[in-house]
Coordinates of C-alpha atoms and ligand atoms in Angstrom, one line a residue:
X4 CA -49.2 39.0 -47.5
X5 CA -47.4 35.7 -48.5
X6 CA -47.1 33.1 -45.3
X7 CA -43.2 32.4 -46.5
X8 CA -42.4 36.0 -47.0
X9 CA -38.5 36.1 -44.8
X10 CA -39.3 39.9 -44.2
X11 CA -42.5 41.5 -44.8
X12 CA -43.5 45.3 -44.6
X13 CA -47.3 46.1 -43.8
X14 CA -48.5 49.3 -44.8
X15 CA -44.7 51.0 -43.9
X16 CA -44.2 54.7 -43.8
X17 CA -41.1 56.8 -43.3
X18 CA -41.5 60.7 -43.2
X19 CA -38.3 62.6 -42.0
X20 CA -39.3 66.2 -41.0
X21 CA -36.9 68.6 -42.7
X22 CA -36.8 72.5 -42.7
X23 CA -38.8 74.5 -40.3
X24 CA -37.3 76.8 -37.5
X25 CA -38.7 79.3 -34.8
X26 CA -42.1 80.2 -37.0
X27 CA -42.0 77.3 -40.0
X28 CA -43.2 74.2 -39.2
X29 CA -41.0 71.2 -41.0
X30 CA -42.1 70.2 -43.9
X31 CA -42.5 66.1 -44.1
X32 CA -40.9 64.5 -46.5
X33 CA -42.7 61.1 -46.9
X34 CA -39.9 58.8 -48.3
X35 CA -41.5 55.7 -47.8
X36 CA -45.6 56.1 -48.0
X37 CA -48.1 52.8 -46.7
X38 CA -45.6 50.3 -48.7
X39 CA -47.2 46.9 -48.4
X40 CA -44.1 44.8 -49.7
X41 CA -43.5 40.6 -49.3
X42 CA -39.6 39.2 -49.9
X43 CA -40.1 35.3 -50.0
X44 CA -37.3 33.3 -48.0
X45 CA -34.6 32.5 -50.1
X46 CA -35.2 34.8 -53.4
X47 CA -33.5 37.8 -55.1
X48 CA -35.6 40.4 -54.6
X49 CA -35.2 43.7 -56.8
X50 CA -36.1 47.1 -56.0
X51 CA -36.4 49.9 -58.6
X52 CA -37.4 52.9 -59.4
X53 CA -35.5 55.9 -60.1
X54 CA -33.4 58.6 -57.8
X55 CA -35.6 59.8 -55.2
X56 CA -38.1 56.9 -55.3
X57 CA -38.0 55.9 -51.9
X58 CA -36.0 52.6 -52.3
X59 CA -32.8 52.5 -50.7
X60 CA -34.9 54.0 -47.1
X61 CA -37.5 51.1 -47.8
X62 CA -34.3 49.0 -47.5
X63 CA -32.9 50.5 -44.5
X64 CA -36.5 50.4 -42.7
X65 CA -36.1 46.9 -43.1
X66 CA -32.9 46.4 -41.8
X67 CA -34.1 48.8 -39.0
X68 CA -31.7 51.2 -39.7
X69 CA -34.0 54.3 -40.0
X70 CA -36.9 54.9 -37.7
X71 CA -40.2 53.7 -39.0
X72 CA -43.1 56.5 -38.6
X73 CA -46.1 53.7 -39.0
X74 CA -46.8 50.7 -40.0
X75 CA -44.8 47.0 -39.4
X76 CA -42.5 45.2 -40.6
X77 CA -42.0 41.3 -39.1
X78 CA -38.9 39.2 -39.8
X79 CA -39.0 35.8 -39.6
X80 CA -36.8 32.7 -40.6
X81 CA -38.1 30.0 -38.9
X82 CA -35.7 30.3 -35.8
X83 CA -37.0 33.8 -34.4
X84 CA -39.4 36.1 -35.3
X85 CA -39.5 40.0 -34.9
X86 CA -42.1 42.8 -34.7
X87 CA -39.3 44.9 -36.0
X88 CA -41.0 48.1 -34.9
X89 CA -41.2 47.2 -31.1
X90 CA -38.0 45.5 -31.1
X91 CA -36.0 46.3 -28.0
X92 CA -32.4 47.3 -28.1
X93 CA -31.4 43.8 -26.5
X94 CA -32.7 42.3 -30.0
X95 CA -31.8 44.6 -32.4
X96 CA -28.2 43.1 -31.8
X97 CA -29.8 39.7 -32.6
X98 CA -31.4 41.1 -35.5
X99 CA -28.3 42.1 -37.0
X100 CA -26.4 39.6 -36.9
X101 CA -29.6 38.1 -39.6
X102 CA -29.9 40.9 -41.3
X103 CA -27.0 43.1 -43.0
X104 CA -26.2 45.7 -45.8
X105 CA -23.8 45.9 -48.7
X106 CA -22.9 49.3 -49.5
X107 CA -22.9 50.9 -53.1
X108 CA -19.5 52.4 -52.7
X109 CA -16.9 49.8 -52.0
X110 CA -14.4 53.0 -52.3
X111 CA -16.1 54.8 -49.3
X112 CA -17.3 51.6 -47.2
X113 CA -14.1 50.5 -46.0
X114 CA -11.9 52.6 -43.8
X115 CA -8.4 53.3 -45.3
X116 CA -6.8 52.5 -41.9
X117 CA -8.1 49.2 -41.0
X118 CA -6.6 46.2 -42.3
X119 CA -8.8 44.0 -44.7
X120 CA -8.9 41.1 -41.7
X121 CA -9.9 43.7 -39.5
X122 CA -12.5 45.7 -41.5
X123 CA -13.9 42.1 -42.7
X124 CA -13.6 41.3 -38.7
X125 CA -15.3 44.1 -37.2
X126 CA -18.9 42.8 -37.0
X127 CA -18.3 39.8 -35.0
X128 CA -16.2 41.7 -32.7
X129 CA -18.7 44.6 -32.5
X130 CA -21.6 41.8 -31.9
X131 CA -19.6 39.5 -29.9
X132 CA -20.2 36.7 -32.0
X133 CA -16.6 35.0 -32.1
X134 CA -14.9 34.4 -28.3
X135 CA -11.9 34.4 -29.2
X136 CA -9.2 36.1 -32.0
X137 CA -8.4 32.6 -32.9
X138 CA -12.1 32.0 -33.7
X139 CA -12.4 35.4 -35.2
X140 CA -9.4 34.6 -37.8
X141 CA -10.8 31.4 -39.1
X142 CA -14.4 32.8 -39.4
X143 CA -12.9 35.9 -41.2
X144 CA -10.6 32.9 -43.4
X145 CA -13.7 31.1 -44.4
X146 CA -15.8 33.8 -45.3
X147 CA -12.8 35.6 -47.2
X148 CA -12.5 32.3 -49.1
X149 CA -16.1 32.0 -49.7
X150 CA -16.2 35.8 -51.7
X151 CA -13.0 34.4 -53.1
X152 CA -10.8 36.8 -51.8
X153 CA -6.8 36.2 -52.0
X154 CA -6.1 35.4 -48.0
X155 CA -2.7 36.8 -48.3
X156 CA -4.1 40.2 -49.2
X157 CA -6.0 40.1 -45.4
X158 CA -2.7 41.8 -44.0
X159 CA -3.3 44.9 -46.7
X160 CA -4.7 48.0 -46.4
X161 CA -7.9 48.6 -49.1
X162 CA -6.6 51.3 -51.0
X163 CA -4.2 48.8 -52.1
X164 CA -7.5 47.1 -54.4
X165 CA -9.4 47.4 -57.2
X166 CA -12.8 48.5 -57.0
X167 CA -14.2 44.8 -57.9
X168 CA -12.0 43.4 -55.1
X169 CA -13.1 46.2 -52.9
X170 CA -16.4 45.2 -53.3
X171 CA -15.7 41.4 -52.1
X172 CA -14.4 42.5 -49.5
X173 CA -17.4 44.4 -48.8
X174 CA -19.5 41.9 -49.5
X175 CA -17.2 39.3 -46.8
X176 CA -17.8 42.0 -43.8
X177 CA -21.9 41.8 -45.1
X178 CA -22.0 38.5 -44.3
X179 CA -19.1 37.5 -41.7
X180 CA -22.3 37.4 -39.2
X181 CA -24.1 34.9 -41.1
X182 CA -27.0 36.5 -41.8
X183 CA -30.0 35.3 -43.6
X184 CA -31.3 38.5 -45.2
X185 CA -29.0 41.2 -47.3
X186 CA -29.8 44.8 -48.4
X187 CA -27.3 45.2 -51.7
X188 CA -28.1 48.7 -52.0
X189 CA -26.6 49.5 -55.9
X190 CA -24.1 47.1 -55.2
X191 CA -22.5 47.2 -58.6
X192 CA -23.5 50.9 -59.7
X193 CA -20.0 52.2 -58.9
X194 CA -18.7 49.5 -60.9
X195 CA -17.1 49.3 -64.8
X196 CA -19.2 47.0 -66.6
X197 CA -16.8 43.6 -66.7
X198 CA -16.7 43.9 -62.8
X199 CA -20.6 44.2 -62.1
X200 CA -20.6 40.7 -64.0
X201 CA -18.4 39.2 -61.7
X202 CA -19.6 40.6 -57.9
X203 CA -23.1 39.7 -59.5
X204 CA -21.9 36.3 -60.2
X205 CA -20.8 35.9 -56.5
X206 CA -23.4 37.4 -55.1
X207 CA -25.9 34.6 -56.8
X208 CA -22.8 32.0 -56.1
X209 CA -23.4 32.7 -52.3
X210 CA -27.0 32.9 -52.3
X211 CA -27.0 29.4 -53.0
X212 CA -24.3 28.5 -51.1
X213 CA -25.3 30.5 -47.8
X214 CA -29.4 30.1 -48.2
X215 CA -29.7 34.2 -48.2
X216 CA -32.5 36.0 -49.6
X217 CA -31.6 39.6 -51.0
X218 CA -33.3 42.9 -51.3
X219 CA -31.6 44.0 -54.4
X220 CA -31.8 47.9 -55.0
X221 CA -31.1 49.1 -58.5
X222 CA -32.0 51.6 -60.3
X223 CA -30.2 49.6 -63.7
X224 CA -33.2 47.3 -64.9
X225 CA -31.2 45.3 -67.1
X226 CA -29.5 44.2 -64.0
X227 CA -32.6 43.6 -61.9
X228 CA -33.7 41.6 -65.3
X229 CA -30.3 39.3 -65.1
X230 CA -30.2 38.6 -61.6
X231 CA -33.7 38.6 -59.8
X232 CA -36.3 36.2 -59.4
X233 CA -38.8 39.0 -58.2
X234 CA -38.9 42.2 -58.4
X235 CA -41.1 45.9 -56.5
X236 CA -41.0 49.2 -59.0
X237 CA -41.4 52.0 -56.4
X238 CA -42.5 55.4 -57.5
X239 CA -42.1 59.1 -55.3
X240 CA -42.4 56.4 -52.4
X241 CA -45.1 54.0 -53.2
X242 CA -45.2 50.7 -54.8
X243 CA -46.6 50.9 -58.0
X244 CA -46.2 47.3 -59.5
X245 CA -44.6 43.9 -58.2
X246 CA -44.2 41.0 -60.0
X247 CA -41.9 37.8 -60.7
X248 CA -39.3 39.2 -62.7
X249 CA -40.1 37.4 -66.1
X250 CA -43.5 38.3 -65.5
X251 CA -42.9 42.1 -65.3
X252 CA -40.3 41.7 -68.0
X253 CA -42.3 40.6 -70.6
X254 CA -46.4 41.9 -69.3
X255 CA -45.5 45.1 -67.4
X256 CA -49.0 46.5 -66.5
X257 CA -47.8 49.8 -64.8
X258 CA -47.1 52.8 -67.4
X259 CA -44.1 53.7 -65.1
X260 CA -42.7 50.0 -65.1
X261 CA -43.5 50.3 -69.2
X262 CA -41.8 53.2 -69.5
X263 CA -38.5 52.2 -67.7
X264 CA -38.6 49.0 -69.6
X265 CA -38.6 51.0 -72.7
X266 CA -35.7 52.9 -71.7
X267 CA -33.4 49.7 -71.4
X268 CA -32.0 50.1 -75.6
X269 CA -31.0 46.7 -75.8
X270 CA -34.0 44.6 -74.6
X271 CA -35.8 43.9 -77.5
X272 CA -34.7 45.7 -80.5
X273 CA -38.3 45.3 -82.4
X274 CA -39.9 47.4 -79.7
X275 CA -37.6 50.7 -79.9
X276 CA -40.3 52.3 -82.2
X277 CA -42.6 51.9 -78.8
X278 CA -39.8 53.4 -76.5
X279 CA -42.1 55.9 -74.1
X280 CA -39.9 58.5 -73.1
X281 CA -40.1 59.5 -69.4
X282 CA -41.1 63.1 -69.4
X283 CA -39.8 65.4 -66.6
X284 CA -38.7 64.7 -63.1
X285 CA -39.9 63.0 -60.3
X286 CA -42.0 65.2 -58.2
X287 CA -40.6 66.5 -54.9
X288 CA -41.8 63.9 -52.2
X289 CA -42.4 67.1 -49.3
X290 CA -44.9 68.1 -52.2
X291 CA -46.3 64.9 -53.7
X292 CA -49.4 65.3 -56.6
X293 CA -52.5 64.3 -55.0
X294 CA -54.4 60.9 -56.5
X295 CA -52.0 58.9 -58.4
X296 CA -48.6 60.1 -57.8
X297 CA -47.4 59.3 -61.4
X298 CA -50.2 61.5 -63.1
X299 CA -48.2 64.6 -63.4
X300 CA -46.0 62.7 -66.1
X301 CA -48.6 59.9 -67.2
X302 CA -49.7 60.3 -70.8
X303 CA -53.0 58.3 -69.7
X304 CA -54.2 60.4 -66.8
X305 CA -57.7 61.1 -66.4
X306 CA -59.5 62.8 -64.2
X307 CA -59.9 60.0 -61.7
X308 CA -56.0 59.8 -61.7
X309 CA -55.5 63.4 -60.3
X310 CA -58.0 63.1 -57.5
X311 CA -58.2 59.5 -56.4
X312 CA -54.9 57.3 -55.5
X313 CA -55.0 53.5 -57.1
X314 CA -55.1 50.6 -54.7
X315 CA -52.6 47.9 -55.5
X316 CA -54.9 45.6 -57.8
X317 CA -53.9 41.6 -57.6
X318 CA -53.5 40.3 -61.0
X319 CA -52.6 37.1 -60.0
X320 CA -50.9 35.3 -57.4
X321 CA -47.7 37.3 -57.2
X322 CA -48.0 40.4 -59.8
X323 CA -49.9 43.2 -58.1
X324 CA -50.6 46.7 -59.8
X325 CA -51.4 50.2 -58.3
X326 CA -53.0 52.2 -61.8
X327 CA -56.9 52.7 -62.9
X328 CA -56.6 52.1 -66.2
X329 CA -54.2 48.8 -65.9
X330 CA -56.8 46.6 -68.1
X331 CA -57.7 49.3 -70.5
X332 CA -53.6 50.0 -70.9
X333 CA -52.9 46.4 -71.0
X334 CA -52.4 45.6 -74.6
X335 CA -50.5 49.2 -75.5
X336 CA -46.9 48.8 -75.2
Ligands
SF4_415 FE1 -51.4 56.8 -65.2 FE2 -53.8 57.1 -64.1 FE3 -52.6 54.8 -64.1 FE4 -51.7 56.7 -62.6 S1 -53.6 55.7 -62.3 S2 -50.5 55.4 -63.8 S3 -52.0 58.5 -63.9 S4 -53.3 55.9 -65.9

């Protein structure tokens, strides 16, 4: 892994047991499977894949917010470090107040009886960050200010916004704690079109202005393509390619990152002829195919691919791919 990685996940698994009762043992679903992941300090990191892919638990492992079955992850930001695993309750506080989550729904994030000052000023009362509700107000003013929220709307209650302002509002409680690292977890999904531009706007405005680094989770690639610097392409819980984002964009070596790109219709227009439809649905992760995960719906599988998994191959310095046939594949579309 990278030395300047700001959060880095070593071999990370997260299997939830679900089902069983008095004679069934559960079944495990393996959400997260031995992902090997490195976000460097200060970049916009995407995450894709589609529903059921494992992202938005990979995210929450790394915020700590689900339990971790094996494997590490270690924070660090040049102030403190953490073994994020084996982190104690006395530190997970510390930890959060560096590492926070935006929510996809800004309709369902925000409680409809908390005023917006007082949603937005939860988090430093919660953590004890602020000492007084002096302090607390002029934090809450600056950071309001910062995600260019009106500061006479602080005194209103959020049904009275619009999604997009919803969002910022959001976005302001996210990072009231000044933390370094965000989860945006389909931070614009729920969003019409004009609006995404905007929070995506102010979420790259802030980046720069507040030195974070961001896990971007997305299953819209066009998106990932406009806003991030790097991005992972998880499949049934695995990584199966990561790579700089122009890098992936234009020399995808994975057939599953080929055939998402072909399914964005306004990427390159020339190419539509090549489109590789994505057959069938993602397997059920309690049940995953043996070998590589992706050969059920492959049209390259071979034999090798339904008995033996693909390590993650280093193409070069940052693009990594897990697939057999990657140099045999590499100049089909
Ligand atoms: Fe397809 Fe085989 Fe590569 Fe998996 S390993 S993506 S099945 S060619």
């Amino acid at each position: 892994m990278s030395d300047q990685g700001l959060i880095e996940a070593d071999k990370l698994s997260v299997h939830f047991p679900i089902g069983g009762g008095l004679l069934r043992r559960p079944k495990m679903l393996r959400a997260v499977d031995e992902v090997s992941l490195s976000i460097p300090k200060g970049s916009f990191f995407g995450l894709v894949g589609e529903s059921g892919s494992g992202k938005t638990t990979l995210g929450r492992a790394m915020l700590r917010a689900t339990p971790i079955t094996s494997g590490g992850v270690r924070y660090s930001d040049g102030e403190v470090e953490y073994d994020l695993v084996n982190l104690p309750k006395s530190e997970l506080i510390e930890y959060r107040k560096r590492a926070q989550l935006i929510f996809q729904d800004p309709y369902a994030a925000l409680s409809p009886r908390m005023t917006v000052r007082d949603i937005i000023a939860e988090p430093l009362e919660v953590m004890k960050i602020t000492n007084s509700r002096d302090e607390t107000d002029a934090r809450v003013r600056e950071i309001a200010e910062k995600c260019r929220l009106n500061l006479e709307h602080l005194r209103r209650f959020p049904h009275a916004f619009s999604g997009g302002q919803r969002q910022r509002i959001s976005i302001a409680r996210a990072l009231v704690s000044s933390p370094r690292f965000v989860v945006a977890d389909e931070s614009v999904a729920a969003l019409d079109v004009s609006i995404q531009a905007d929070i995506l706007n102010l979420l790259k405005a802030l980046q720069q202005e507040l030195e974070l680094t961001y896990l971007f989770i997305s299953h819209d690639l066009s998106v990932v393509a406009h806003i991030c610097d790097h991005v992972a392409v998880m499949y049934l819980g695995r990584l199966v390619e990561t790579a700089p984002t122009r890098e992936l964009f234009t020399a995808p070596r994975h057939p599953y990152t080929k055939a998402l790109l072909s399914a964005i219709p306004s990427l390159d227009p020339d190419q539509r002829g090549n489109a590789q439809k994505l057959e069938g649905e993602i397997p059920s992760p309690t049940n995953p195919p043996s070998g590589c995960k992706f050969h059920t719906r492959c049209p390259h599988a071979i034999d090798i691919c339904k008995q033996t998994e693909p390590a993650l191959d280093h193409l070069g310095s940052e693009h990594d791919v897990a697939c057999h046939r990657w140099q045999e594949l590499a100049h089909i579309p």
